[in-house]
PDB file of C-alpha atoms and ligand atoms in Angstrom:
ATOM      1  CA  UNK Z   5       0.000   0.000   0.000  1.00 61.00           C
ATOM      2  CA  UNK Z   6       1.582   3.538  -0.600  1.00 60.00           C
ATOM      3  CA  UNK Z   7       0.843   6.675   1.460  1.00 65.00           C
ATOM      4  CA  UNK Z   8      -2.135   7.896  -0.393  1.00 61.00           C
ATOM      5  CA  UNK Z   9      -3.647   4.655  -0.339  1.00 60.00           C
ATOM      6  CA  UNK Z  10      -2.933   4.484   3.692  1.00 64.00           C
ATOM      7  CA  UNK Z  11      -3.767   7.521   3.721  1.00 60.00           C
ATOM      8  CA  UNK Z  12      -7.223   6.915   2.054  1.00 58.00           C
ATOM      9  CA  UNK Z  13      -7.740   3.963   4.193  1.00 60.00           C
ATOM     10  CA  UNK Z  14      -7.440   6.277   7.477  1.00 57.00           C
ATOM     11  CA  UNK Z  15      -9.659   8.689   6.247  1.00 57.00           C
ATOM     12  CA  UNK Z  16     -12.145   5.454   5.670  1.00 51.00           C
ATOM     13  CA  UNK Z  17     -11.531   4.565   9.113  1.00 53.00           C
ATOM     14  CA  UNK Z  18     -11.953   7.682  10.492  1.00 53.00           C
ATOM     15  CA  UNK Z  19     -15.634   8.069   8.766  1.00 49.00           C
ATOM     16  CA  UNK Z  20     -16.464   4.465  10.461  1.00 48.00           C
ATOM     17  CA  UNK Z  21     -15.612   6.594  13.784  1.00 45.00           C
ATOM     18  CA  UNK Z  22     -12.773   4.531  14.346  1.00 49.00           C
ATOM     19  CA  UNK Z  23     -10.065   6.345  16.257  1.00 45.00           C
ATOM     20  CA  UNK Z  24      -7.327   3.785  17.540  1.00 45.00           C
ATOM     21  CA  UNK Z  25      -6.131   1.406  15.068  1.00 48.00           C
ATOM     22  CA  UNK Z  26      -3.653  -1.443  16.608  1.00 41.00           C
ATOM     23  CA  UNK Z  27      -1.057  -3.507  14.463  1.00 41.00           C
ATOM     24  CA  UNK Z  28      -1.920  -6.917  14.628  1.00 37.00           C
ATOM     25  CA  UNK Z  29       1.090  -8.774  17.048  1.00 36.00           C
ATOM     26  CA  UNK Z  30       2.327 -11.825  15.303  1.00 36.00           C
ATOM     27  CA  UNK Z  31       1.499 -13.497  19.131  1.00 35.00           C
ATOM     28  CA  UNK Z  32      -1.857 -12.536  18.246  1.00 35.00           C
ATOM     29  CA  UNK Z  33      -2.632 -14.764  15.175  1.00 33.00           C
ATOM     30  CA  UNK Z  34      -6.119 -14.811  13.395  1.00 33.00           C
ATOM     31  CA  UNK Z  35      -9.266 -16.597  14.992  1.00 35.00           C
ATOM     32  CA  UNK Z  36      -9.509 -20.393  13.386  1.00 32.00           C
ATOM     33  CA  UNK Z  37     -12.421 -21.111  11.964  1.00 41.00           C
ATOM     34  CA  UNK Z  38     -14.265 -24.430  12.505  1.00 43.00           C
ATOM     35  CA  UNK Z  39     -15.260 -25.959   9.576  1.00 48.00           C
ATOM     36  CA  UNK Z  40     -17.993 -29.156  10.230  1.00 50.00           C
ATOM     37  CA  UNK Z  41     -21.275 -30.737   9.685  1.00 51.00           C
ATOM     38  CA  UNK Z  42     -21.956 -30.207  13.381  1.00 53.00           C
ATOM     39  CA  UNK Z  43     -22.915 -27.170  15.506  1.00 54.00           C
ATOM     40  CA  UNK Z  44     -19.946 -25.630  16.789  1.00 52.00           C
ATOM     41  CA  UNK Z  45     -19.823 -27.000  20.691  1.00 46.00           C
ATOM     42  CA  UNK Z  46     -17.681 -27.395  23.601  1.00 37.00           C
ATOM     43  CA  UNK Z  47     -17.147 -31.103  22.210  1.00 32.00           C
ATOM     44  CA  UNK Z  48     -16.688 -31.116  18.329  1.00 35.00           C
ATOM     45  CA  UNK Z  49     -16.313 -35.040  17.360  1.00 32.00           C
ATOM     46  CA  UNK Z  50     -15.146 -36.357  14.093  1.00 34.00           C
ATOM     47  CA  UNK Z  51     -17.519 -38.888  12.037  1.00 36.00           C
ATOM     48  CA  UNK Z  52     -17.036 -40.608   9.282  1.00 36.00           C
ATOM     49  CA  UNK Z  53     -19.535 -37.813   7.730  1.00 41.00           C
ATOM     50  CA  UNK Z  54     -17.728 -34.682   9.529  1.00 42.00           C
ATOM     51  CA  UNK Z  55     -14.101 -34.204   9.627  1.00 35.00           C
ATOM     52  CA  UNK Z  56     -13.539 -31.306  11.735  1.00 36.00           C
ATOM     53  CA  UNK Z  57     -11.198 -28.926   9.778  1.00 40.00           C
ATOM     54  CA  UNK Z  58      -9.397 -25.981  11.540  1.00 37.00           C
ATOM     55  CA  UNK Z  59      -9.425 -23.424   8.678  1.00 43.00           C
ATOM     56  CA  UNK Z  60      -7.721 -19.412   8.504  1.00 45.00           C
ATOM     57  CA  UNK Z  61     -10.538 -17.408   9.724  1.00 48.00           C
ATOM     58  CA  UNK Z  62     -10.963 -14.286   7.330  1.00 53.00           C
ATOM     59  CA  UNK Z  63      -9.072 -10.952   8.018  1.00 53.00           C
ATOM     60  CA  UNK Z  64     -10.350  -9.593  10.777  1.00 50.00           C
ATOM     61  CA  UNK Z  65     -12.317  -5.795  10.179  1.00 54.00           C
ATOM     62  CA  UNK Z  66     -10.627  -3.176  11.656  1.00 57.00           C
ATOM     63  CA  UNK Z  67     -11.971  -2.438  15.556  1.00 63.00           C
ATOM     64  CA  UNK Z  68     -15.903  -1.100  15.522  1.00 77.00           C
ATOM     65  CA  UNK Z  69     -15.971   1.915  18.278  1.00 84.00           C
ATOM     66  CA  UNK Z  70     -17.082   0.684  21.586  1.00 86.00           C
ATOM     67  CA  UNK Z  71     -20.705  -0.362  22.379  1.00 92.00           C
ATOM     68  CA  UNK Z  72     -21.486   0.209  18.563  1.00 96.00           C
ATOM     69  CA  UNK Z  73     -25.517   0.169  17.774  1.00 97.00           C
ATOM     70  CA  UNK Z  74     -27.220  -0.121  14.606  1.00 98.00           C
ATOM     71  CA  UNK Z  75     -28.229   3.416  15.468  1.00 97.00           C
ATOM     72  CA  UNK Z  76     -24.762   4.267  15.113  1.00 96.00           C
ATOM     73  CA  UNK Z  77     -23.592   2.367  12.519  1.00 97.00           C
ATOM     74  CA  UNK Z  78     -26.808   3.589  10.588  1.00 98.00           C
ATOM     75  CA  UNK Z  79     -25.392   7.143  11.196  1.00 97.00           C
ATOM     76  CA  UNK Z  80     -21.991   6.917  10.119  1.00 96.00           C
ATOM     77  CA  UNK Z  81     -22.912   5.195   6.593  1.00 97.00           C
ATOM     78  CA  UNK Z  82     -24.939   8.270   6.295  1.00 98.00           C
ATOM     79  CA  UNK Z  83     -25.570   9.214   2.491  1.00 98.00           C
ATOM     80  CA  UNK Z  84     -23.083   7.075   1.522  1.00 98.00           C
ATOM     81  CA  UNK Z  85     -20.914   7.487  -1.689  1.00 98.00           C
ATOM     82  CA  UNK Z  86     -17.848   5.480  -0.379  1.00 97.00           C
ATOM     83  CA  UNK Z  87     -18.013   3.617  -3.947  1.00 98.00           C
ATOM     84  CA  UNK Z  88     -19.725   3.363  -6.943  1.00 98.00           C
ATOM     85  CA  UNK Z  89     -22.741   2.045  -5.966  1.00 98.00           C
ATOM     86  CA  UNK Z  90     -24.159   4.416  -4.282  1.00 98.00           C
ATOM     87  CA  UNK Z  91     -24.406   6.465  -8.258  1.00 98.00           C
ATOM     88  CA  UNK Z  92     -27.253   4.438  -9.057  1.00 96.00           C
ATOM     89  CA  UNK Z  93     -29.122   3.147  -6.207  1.00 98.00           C
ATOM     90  CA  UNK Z  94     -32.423   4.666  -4.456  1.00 98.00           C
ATOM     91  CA  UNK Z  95     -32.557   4.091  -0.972  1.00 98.00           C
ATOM     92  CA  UNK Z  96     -29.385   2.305   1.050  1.00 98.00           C
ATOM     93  CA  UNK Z  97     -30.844  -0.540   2.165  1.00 98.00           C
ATOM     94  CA  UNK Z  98     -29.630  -1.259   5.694  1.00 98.00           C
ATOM     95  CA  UNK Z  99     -30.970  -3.738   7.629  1.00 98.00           C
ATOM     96  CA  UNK Z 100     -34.193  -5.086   9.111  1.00 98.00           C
ATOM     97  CA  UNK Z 101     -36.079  -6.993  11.880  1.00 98.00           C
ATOM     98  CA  UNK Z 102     -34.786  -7.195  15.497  1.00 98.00           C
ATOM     99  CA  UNK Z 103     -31.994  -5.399  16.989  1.00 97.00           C
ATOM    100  CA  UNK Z 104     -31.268  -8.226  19.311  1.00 98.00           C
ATOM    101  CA  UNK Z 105     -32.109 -11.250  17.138  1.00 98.00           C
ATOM    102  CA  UNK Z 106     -30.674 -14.527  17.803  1.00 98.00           C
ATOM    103  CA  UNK Z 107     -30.344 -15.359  14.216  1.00 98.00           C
ATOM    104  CA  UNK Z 108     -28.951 -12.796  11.702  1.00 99.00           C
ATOM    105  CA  UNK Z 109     -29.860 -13.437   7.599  1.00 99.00           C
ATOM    106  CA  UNK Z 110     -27.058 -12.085   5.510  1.00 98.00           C
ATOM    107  CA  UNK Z 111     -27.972 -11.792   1.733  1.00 98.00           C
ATOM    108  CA  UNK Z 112     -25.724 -10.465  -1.370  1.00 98.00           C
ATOM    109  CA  UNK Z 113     -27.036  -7.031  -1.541  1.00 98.00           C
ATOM    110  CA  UNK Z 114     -30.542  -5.145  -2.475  1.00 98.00           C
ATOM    111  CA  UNK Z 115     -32.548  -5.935  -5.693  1.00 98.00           C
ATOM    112  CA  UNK Z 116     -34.903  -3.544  -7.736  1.00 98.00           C
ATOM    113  CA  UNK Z 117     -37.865  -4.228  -5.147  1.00 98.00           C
ATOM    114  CA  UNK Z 118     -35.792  -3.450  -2.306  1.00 98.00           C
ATOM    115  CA  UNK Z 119     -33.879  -0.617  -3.677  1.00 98.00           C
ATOM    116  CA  UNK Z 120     -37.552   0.981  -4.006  1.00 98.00           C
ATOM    117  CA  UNK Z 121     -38.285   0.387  -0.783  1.00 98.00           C
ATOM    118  CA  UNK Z 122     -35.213   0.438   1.378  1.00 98.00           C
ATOM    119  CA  UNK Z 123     -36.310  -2.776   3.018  1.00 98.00           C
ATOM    120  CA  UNK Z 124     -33.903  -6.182   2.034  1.00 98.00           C
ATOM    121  CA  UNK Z 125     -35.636  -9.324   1.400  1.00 98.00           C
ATOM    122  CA  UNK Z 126     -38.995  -7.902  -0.123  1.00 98.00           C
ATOM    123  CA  UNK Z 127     -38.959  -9.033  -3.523  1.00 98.00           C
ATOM    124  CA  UNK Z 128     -39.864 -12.677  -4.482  1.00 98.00           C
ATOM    125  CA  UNK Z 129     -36.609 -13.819  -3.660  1.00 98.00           C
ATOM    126  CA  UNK Z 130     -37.503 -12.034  -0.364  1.00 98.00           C
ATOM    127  CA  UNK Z 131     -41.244 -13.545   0.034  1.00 98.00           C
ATOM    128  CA  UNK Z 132     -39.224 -17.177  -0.754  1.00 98.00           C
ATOM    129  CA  UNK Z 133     -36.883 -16.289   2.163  1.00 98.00           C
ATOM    130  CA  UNK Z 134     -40.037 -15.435   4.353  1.00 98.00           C
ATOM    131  CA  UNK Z 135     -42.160 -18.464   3.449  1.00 98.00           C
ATOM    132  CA  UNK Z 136     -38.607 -20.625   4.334  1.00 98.00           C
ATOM    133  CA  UNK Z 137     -38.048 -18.789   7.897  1.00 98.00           C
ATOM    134  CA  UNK Z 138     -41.891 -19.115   9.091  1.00 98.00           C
ATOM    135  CA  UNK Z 139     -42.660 -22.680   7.159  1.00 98.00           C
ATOM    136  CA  UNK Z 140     -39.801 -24.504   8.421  1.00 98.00           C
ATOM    137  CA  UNK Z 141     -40.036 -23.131  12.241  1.00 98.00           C
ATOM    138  CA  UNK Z 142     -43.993 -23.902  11.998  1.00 98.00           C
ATOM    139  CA  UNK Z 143     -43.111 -27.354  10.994  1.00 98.00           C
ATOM    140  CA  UNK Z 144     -40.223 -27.699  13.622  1.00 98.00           C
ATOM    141  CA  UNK Z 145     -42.661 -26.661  16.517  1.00 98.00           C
ATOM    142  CA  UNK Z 146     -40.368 -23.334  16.693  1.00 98.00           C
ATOM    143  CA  UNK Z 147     -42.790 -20.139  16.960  1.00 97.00           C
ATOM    144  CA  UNK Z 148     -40.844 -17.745  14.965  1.00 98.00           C
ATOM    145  CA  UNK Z 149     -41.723 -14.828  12.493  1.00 98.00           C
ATOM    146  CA  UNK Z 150     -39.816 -13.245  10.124  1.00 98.00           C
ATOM    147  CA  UNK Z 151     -39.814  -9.947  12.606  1.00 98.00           C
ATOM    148  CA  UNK Z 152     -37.924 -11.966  14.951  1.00 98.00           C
ATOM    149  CA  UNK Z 153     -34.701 -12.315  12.903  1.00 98.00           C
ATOM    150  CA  UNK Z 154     -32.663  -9.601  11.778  1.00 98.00           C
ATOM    151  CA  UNK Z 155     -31.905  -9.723   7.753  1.00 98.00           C
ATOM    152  CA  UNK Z 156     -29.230  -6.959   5.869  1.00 98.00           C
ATOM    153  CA  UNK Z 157     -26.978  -7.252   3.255  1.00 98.00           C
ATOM    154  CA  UNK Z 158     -23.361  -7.575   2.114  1.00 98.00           C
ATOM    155  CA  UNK Z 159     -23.521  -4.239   0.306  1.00 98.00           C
ATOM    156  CA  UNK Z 160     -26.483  -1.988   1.096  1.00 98.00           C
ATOM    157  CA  UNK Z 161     -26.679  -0.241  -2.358  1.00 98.00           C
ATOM    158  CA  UNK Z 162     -28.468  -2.150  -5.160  1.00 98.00           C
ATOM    159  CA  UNK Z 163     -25.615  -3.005  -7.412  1.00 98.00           C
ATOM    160  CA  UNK Z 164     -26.500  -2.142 -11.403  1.00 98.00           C
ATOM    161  CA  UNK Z 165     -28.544  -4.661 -13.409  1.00 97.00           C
ATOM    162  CA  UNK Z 166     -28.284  -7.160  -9.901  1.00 97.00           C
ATOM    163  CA  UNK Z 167     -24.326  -8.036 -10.939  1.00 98.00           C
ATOM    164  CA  UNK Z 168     -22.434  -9.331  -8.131  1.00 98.00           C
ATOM    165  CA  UNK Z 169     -20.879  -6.974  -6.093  1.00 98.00           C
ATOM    166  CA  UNK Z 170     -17.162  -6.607  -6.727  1.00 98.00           C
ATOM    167  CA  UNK Z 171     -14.029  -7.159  -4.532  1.00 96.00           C
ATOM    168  CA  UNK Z 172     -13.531  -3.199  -3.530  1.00 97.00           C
ATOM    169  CA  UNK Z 173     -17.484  -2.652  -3.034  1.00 98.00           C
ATOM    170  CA  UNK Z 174     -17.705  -5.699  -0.750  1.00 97.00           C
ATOM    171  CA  UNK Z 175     -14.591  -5.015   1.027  1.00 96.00           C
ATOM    172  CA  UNK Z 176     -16.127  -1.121   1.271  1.00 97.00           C
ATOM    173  CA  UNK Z 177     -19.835  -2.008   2.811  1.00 97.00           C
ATOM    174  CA  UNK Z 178     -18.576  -5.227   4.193  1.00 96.00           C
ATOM    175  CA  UNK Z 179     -17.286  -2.989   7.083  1.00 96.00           C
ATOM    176  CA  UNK Z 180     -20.591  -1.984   8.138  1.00 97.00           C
ATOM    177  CA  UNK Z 181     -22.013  -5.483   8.029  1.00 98.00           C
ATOM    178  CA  UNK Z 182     -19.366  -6.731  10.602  1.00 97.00           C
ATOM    179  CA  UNK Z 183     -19.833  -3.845  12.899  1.00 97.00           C
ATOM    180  CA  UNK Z 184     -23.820  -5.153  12.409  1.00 98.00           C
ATOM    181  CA  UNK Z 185     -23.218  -8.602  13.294  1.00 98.00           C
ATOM    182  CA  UNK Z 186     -20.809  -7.546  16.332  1.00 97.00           C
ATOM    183  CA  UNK Z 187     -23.365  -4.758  17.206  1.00 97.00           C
ATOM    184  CA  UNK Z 188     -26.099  -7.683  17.288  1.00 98.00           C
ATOM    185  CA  UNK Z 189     -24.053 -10.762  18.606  1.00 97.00           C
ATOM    186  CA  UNK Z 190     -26.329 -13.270  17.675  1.00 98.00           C
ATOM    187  CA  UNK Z 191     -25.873 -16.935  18.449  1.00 98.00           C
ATOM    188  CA  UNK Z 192     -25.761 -17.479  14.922  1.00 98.00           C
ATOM    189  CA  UNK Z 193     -25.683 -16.151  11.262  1.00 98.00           C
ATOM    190  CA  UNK Z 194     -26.890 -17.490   7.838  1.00 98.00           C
ATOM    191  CA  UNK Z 195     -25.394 -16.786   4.987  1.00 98.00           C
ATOM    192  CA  UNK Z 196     -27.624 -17.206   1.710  1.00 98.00           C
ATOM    193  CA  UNK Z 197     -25.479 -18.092  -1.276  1.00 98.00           C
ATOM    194  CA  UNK Z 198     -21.924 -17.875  -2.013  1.00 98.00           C
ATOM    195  CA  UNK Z 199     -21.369 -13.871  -2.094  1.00 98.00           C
ATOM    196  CA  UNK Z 200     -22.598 -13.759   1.349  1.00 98.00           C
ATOM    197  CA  UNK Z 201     -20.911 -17.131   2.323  1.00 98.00           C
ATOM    198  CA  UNK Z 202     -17.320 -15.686   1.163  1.00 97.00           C
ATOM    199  CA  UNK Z 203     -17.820 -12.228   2.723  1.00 97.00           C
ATOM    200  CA  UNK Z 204     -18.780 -13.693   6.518  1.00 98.00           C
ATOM    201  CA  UNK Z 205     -16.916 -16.878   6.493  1.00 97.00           C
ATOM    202  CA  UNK Z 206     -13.329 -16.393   4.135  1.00 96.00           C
ATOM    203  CA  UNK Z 207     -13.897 -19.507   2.572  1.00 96.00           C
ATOM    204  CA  UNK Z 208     -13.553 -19.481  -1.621  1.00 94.00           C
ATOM    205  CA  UNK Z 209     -15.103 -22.741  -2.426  1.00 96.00           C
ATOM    206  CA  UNK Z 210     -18.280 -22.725  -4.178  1.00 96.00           C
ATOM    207  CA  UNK Z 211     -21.679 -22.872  -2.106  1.00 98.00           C
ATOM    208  CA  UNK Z 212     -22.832 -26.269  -2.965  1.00 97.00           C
ATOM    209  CA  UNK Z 213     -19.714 -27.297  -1.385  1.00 97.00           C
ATOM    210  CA  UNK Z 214     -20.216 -25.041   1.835  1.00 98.00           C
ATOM    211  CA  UNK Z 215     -24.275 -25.456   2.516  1.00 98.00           C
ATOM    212  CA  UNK Z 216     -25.196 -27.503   5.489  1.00 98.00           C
ATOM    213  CA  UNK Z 217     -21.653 -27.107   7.204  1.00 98.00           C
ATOM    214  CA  UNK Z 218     -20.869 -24.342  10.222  1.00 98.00           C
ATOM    215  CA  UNK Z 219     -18.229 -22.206  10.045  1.00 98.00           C
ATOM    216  CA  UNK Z 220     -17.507 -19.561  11.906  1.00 97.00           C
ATOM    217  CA  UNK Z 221     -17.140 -15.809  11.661  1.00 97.00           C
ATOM    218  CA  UNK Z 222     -15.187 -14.586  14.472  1.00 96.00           C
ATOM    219  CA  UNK Z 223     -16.671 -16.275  18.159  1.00 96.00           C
ATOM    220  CA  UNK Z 224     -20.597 -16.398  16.339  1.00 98.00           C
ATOM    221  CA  UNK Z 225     -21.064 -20.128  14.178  1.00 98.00           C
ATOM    222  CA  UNK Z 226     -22.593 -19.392  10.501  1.00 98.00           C
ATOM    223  CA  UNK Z 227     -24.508 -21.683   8.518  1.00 98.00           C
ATOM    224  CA  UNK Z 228     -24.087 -21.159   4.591  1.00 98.00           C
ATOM    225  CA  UNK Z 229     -26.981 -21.985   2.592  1.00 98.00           C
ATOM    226  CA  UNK Z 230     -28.339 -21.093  -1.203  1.00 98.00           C
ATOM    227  CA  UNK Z 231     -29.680 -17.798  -1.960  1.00 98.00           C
ATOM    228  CA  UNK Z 232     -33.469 -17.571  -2.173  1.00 98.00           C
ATOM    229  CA  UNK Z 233     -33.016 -16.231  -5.972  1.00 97.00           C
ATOM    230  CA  UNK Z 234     -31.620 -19.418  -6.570  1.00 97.00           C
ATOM    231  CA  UNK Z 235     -34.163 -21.653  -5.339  1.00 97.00           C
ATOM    232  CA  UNK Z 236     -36.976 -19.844  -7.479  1.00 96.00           C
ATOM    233  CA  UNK Z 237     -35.620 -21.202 -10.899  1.00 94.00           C
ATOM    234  CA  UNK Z 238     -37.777 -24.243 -11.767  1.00 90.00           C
ATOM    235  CA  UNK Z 239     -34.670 -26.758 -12.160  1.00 90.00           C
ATOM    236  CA  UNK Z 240     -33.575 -26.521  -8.261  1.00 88.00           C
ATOM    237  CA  UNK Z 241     -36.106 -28.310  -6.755  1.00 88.00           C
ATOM    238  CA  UNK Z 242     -33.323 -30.545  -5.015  1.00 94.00           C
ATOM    239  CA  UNK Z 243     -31.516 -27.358  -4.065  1.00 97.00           C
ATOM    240  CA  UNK Z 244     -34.855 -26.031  -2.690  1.00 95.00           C
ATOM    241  CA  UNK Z 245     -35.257 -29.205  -0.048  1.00 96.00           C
ATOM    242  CA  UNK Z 246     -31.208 -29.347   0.868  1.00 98.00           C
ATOM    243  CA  UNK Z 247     -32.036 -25.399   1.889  1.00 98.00           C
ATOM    244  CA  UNK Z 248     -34.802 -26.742   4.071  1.00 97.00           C
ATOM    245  CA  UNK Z 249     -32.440 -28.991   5.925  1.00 98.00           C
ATOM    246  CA  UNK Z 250     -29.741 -26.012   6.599  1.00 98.00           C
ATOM    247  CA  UNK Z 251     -32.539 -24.029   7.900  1.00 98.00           C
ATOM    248  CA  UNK Z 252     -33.716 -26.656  10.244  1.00 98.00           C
ATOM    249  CA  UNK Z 253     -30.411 -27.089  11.503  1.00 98.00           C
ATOM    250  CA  UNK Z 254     -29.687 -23.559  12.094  1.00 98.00           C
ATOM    251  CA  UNK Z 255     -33.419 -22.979  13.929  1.00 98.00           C
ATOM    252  CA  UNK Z 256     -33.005 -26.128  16.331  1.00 98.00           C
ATOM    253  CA  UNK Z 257     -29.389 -24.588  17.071  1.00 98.00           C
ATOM    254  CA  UNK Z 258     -30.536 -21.291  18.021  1.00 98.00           C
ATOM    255  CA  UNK Z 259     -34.166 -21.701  19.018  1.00 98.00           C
ATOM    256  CA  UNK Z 260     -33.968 -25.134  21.102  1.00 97.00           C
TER     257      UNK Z 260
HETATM  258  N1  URA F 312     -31.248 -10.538  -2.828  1.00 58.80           N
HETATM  259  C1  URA F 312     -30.384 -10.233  -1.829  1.00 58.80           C
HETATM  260  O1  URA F 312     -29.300 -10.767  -1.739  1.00 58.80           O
HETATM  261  N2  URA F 312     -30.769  -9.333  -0.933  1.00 58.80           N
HETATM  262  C2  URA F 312     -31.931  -8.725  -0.971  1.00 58.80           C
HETATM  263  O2  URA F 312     -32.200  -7.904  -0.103  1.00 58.80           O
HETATM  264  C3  URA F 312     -32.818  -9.065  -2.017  1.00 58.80           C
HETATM  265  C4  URA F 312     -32.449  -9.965  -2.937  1.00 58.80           C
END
């Protein structure tokens, strides 16, 4: 990095309301991350089905200010032009639900629907994502509404034409989703497809390899499941009931 880029980078930090950056001690190594087929526990033990794998955790996000809020957080991404999606979106499209959820939902970012309405998950990948959450806790005896769990993005601006968002955008936003996910500290996240799956756990491989298994994003576990867009094209039925199981896991782990 050269000065103007560390320099760019402080003024970044600064904006988060970050005032005391620390180098990282080489005693001080990066969280592992626990890669498995089973909750994350006191006792993780290997089966022939789930080889416990101790995996890098991803760099860590610079420190969040002390007892951050959403309130906060909200307030410092302000009317955000920190990159180039902000030039054509609507609304920023935060988060929503409950501030001290249990479960957090992260998605890729905002589509047309929510982009209108500055509201993620409303759109028919949204009303999917809605039927899943309330269906599969009826069925598992877990009373739970979609109010009860907080949902928000990878990047909160809609990016153009839906692409995926790129490297420097999600590096950008992602900043504001981990002070969200500290901020909320819930027992565990859910990451819907691979964008979101990459930004929260690290990992590179594809989803279909990562649904159904924990891993971890700093001390909170994270299940990684499809997207909801993905389970709405006719040809992914199989897809759709493999999502069903990861969701069952992740409600009996936080709700039981
Ligand atoms: N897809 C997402 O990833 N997020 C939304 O909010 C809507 C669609």
């Amino acid at each position: 990095m050269n000065a103007d880029q560390i320099r760019k980078r402080l003024e970044f930090y600064q904006d988060l309301g970050i005032k005391d950056i620390y180098k990282q001690s080489p005693a001080d190594p990066p969280v592992p991350a626990l890669v498995s087929n089973q909750p994350p526990g006191p006792v993780v033990t290997a089966t022939a089905e789930s080889v416990p794998v101790v995996m890098l955790a991803p760099t860590l996000p610079p420190l969040a200010p002390d007892n951050d809020t959403l309130f906060q957080i909200l307030t410092d991404i302000g009317d955000c032009h920190r990159c180039r999606l902000s030039e054509g979106r609507n609304k920023i499209v935060f988060g929503v639900g409950n501030e001290h959820a249990p479960l957090v939902f992260v998605g890729e970012g905002p589509g047309a629907d929510e982009d209108e309405q500055g509201i993620p998950f409303v759109g028919r990948a949204g009303q999917l994502l809605t039927q899943m959450i309330e269906g599969t806790a009826k069925k598992e005896g877990i009373p739970l509404q979609r109010a009860d769990v907080y949902i928000c993005n990878v990047v909160k601006c809609r990016p153009p034409g839906n692409r995926t968002p790129e490297a420097d955008e999600m590096e950008t936003c992602g900043q504001f989703l981990y002070r969200q996910l500290s901020a909320i500290h819930p027992k565990a996240i859910c990451a819907l497809g691979g964008t979101a799956a990459r930004a929260v756990t690290g990992h590179k491989e594809g989803v279909t390899k990562m649904r159904g298994r924990w891993f971890q994003w700093r001390d909170i576990p994270v299940m990684v499941t499809y997207h909801p867009s993905y389970l709405l094209r006719p040809y992914n039925q199989d897809a759709k009931k493999e999502a069903w199981e990861d969701l069952k896991k992740v409600l009996h782990f936080v709700y039981d």
